[in-house]
PDB file of C-alpha atoms in Angstrom:
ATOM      1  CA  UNK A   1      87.581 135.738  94.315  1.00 41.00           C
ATOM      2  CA  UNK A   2      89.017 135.354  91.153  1.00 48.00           C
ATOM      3  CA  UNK A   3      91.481 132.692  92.167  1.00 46.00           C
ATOM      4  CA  UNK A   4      88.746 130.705  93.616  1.00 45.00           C
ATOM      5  CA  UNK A   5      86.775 131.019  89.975  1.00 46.00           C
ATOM      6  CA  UNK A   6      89.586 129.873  88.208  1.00 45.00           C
ATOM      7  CA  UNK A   7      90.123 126.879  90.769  1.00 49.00           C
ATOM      8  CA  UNK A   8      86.047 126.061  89.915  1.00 50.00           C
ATOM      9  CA  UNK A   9      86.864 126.020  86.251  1.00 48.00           C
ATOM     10  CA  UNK A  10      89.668 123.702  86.800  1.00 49.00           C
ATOM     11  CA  UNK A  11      87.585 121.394  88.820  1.00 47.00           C
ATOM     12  CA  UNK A  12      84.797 121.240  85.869  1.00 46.00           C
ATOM     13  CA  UNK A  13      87.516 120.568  83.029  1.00 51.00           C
ATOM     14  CA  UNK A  14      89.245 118.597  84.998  1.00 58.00           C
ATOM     15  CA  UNK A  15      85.198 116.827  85.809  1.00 56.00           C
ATOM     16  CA  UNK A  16      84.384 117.009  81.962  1.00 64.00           C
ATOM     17  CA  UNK A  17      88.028 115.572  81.021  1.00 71.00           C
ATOM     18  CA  UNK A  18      87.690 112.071  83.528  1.00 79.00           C
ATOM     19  CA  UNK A  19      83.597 111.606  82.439  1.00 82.00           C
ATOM     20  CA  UNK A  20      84.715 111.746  78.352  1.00 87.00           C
ATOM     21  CA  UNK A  21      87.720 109.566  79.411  1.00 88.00           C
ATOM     22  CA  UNK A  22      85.067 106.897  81.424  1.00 88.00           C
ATOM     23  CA  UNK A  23      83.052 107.470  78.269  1.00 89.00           C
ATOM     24  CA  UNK A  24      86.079 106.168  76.096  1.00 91.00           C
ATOM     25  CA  UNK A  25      86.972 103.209  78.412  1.00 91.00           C
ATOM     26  CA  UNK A  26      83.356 102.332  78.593  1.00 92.00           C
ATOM     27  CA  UNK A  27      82.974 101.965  74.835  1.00 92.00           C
ATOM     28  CA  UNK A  28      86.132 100.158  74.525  1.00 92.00           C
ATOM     29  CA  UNK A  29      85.563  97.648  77.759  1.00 92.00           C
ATOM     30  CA  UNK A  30      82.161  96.716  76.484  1.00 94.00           C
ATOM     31  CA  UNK A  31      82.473  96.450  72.843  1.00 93.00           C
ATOM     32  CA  UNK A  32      85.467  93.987  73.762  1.00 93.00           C
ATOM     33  CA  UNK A  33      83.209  92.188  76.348  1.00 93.00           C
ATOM     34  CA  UNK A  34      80.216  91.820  73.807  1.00 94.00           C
ATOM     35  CA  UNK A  35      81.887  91.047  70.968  1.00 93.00           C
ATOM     36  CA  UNK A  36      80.406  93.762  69.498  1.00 94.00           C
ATOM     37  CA  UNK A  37      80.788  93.368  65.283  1.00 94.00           C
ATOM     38  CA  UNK A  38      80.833  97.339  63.907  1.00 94.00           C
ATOM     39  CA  UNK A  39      77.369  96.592  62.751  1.00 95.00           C
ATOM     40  CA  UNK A  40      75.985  95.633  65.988  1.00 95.00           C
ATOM     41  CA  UNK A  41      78.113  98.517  67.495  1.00 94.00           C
ATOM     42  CA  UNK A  42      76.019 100.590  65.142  1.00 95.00           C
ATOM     43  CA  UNK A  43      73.068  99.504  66.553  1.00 95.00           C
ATOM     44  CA  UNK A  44      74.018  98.866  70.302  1.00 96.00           C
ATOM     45  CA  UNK A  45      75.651 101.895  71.113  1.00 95.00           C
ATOM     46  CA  UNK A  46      72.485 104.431  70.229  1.00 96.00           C
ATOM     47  CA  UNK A  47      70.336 102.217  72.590  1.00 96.00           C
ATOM     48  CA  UNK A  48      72.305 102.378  75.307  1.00 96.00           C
ATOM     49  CA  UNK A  49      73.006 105.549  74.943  1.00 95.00           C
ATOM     50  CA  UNK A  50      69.590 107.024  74.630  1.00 96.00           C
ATOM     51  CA  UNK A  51      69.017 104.539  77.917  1.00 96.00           C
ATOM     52  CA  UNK A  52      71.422 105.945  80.163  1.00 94.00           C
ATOM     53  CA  UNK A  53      70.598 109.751  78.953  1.00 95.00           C
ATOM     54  CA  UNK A  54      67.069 108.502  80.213  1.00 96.00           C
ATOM     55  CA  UNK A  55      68.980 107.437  83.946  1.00 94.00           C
ATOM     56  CA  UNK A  56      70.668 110.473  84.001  1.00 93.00           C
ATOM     57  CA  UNK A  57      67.339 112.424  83.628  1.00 93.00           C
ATOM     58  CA  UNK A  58      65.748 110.278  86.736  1.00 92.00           C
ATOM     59  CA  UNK A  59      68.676 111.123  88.706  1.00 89.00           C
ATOM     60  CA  UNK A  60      68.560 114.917  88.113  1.00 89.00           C
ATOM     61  CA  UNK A  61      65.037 114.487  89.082  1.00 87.00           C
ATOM     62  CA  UNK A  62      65.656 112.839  92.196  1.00 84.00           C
ATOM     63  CA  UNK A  63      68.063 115.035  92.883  1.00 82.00           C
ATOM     64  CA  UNK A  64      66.396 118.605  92.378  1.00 81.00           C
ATOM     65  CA  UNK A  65      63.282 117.259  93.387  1.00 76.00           C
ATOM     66  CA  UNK A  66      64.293 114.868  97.114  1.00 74.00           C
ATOM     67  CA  UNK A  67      67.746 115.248  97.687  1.00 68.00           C
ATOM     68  CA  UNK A  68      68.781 118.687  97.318  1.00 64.00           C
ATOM     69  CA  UNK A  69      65.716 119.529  98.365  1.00 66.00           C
ATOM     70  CA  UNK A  70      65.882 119.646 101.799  1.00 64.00           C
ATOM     71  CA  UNK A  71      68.500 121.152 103.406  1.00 65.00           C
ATOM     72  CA  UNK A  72      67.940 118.344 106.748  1.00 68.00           C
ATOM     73  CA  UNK A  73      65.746 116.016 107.200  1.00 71.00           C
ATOM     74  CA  UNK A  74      65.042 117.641 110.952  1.00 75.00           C
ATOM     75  CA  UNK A  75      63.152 120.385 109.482  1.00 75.00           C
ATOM     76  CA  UNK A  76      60.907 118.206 107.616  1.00 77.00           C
ATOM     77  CA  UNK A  77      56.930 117.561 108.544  1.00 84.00           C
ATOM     78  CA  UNK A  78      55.934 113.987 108.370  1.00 88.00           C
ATOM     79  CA  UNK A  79      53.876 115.342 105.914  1.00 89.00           C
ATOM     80  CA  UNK A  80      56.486 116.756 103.463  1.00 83.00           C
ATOM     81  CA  UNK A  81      58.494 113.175 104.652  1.00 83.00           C
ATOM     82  CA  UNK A  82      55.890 110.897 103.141  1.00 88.00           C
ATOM     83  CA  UNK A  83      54.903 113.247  99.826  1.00 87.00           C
ATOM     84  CA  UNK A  84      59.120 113.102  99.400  1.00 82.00           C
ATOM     85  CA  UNK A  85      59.253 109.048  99.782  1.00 86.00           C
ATOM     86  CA  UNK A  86      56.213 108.686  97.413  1.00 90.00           C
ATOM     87  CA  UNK A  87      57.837 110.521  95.291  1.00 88.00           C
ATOM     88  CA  UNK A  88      61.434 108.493  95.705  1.00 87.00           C
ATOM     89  CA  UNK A  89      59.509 104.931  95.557  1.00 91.00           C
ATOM     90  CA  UNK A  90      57.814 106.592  92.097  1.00 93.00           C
ATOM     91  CA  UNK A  91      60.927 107.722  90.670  1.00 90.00           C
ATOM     92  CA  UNK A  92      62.854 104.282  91.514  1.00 92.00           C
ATOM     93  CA  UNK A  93      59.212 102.366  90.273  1.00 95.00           C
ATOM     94  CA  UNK A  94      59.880 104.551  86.756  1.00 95.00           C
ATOM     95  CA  UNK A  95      63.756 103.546  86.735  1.00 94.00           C
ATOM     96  CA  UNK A  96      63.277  99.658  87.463  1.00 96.00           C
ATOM     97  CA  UNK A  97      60.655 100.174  84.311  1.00 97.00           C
ATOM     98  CA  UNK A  98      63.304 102.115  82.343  1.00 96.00           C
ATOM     99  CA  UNK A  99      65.544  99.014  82.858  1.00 95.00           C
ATOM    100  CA  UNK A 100      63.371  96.394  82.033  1.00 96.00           C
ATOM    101  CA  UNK A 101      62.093  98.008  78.717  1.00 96.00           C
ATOM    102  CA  UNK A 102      65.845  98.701  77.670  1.00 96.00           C
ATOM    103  CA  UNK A 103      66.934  94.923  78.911  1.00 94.00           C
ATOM    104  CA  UNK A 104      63.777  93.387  76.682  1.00 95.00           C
ATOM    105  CA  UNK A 105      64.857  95.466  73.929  1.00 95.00           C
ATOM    106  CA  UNK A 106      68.652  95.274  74.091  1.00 95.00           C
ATOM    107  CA  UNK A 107      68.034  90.933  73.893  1.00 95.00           C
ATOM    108  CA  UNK A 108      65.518  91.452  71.073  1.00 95.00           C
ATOM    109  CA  UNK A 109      68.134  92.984  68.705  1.00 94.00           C
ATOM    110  CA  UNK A 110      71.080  90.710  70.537  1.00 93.00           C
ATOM    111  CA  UNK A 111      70.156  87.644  72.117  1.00 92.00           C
ATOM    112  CA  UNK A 112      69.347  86.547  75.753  1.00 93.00           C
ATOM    113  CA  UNK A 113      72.948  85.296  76.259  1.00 94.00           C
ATOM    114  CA  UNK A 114      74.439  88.638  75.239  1.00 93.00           C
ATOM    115  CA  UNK A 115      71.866  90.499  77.460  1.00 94.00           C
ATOM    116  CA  UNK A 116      73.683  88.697  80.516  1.00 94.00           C
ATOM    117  CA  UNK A 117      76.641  89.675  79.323  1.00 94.00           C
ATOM    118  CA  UNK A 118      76.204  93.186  79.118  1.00 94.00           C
ATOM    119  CA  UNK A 119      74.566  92.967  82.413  1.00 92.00           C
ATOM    120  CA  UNK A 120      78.069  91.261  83.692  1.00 95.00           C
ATOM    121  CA  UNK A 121      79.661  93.362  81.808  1.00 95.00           C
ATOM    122  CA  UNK A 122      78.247  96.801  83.394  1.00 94.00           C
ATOM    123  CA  UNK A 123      78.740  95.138  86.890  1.00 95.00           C
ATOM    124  CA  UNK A 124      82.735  94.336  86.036  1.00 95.00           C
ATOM    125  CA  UNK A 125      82.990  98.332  84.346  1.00 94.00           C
ATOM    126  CA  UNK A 126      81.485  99.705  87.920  1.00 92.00           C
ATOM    127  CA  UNK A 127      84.018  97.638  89.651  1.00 94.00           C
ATOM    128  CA  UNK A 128      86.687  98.333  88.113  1.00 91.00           C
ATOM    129  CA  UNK A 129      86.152 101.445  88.133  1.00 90.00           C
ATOM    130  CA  UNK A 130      85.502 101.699  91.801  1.00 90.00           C
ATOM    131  CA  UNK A 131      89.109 100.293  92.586  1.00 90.00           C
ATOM    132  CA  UNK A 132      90.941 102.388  90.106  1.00 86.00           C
ATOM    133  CA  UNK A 133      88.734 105.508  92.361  1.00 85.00           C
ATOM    134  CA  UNK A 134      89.821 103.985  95.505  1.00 87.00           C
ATOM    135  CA  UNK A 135      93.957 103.086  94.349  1.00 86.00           C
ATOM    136  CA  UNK A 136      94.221 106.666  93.119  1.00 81.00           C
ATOM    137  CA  UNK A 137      92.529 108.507  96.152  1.00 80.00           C
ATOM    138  CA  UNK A 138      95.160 106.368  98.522  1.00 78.00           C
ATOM    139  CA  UNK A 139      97.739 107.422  96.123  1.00 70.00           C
ATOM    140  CA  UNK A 140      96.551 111.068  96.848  1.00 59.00           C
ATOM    141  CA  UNK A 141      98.699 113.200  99.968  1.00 51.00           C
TER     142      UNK A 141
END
């Protein structure tokens, strides 16, 4: 018991540890992608922020309230089925909306140019980060 508690510890440093990390090469990937002056840093960085503390909220919600919700989808009504996709369709309605409002307001205080290149920019992080994921799990016994 107490060996598996400190092996669950481990595994949430070690969880905490590679999201501050992502955080770092994040900052660092897209400041050097956008050009970003310290100024515009200054005023980037709390918009983007506040926008993907927004995503993260959506996600917990679809999480706690579709996905971890039912333990199968075999023991669902086609009730509970449709109220749980109405909800899903709501929830991704209220994150496409999310996006739009921060992408209007991100090329307000940039420009439309540098609006594309944040959206490139995000795609290129994802990607690379994807195939660092993948090289290091095959590099895993």
């Amino acid at each position: 018991m107490i060996a598996l508690l400190f092996t669950g510890s481990a595994v949430l440093a070690q969880h905490r540890e590679n999201s501050e990390q992502i955080k770092t090469l994040k900052i660092a990937f897209f400041t050097e992608k956008l050009e970003l002056t310290p100024e515009e840093a200054s005023v980037f960085w709390p918009i983007y922020n506040a926008h993907e503390n927004a995503k993260e909220e959506l996600r917990a919600e679809q999480r706690k309230e579709i996905r971890d919700r039912f333990e199968t989808l075999e023991s669902l009504s086609e009730a509970e089925a449709k109220n749980a996709l109405e909800r899903y369709l709501k929830l991704e309605e209220k994150e496409e909306e999310l996006d739009k409002a921060y992408y209007k307001r991100i090329s307000k205080e940039f420009s439309a140019v540098r609006t594309l290149k944040l959206f490139q920019a995000e795609q290129e992080f994802r990607r690379r980060l994807l195939q660092e994921y993948r090289k290091r799990k095959g590099q895993q016994p």
